[in-house]
Amino acid sequence: NEQWKKAADRLQMTLKVNRIKGQDAGQAWMLLGMVQIKRDLNKDASDAFMEASKHSNTKDGAAQWLSYINHGQ
């Protein structure tokens, strides 16, 4: 879906140029991971959730998504 692609592109661009910092960055990585799941891009989603796992506020949620990707499908 084109809307998911646009969302992913915007999130990636924003994260790449470090416009989001701290806990907000963790949330952005989580959102990017969920968008990539919707796009059936599990490797890209996994990468985003790995980044989200580096932030205290998204560590647990990221671990759950990674478990889903690796074992739940």
C-alpha positions as a printed NumPy array, in Angstrom:
array([[  0.   ,   0.   ,   0.   ],
       [  1.368,   3.385,  -1.005],
       [  0.426,   5.033,   2.306],
       [  2.523,   2.53 ,   4.281],
       [  5.471,   3.159,   1.965],
       [  5.156,   6.92 ,   2.44 ],
       [  4.994,   6.48 ,   6.214],
       [  8.094,   4.266,   6.191],
       [ 10.002,   6.678,   3.955],
       [  9.222,   9.652,   6.192],
       [ 10.125,   7.829,   9.384],
       [ 13.381,   6.556,   7.907],
       [ 14.339,  10.011,   6.673],
       [ 13.576,  11.606,  10.025],
       [ 15.512,   8.969,  11.944],
       [ 18.429,   9.13 ,   9.517],
       [ 18.974,  12.847,   9.994],
       [ 18.58 ,  12.497,  13.793],
       [ 15.577,  14.767,  14.079],
       [ 14.152,  12.517,  16.779],
       [ 16.117,  11.926,  19.95 ],
       [ 15.796,  10.101,  23.249],
       [ 12.631,   8.256,  24.096],
       [ 10.865,   9.714,  21.083],
       [ 13.403,   7.908,  18.91 ],
       [ 12.426,   4.618,  20.516],
       [  8.793,   5.292,  19.691],
       [  9.684,   6.21 ,  16.106],
       [ 11.639,   2.958,  15.666],
       [  8.655,   1.014,  17.056],
       [  6.314,   2.743,  14.642],
       [  8.665,   2.065,  11.739],
       [  8.804,  -1.594,  12.696],
       [  5.01 ,  -1.836,  12.745],
       [  4.786,  -0.117,   9.369],
       [  7.29 ,  -2.588,   7.93 ],
       [  5.247,  -5.501,   9.33 ],
       [  2.218,  -4.108,   7.479],
       [  4.332,  -4.007,   4.325],
       [  5.432,  -7.651,   4.826],
       [  9.058,  -6.544,   5.181],
       [  9.948,  -8.62 ,   8.223],
       [ 13.723,  -8.146,   7.93 ],
       [ 13.309,  -4.37 ,   7.861],
       [ 10.822,  -4.603,  10.727],
       [ 13.266,  -6.687,  12.735],
       [ 16.005,  -4.094,  12.164],
       [ 13.691,  -1.317,  13.377],
       [ 12.662,  -3.275,  16.462],
       [ 16.324,  -3.968,  17.245],
       [ 16.894,  -0.208,  17.252],
       [ 13.796,   0.306,  19.414],
       [ 15.139,  -2.25 ,  21.89 ],
       [ 18.016,   0.11 ,  22.658],
       [ 15.611,   2.568,  24.327],
       [ 14.278,   1.939,  27.818],
       [ 10.736,   3.023,  27.007],
       [ 10.359,   0.648,  24.052],
       [ 12.675,  -2.207,  25.028],
       [  9.923,  -4.586,  26.191],
       [  7.57 ,  -3.895,  23.29 ],
       [ 10.398,  -4.326,  20.809],
       [ 11.299,  -7.681,  22.369],
       [  7.705,  -8.861,  21.956],
       [  7.657,  -7.872,  18.285],
       [ 11.004,  -9.551,  17.666],
       [  9.694, -12.733,  19.267],
       [  6.616, -12.548,  17.043],
       [  8.751, -12.139,  13.919],
       [ 11.175, -14.889,  14.875],
       [  8.791, -17.444,  16.37 ],
       [  5.193, -16.428,  16.035],
       [  4.582, -16.687,  12.333]])
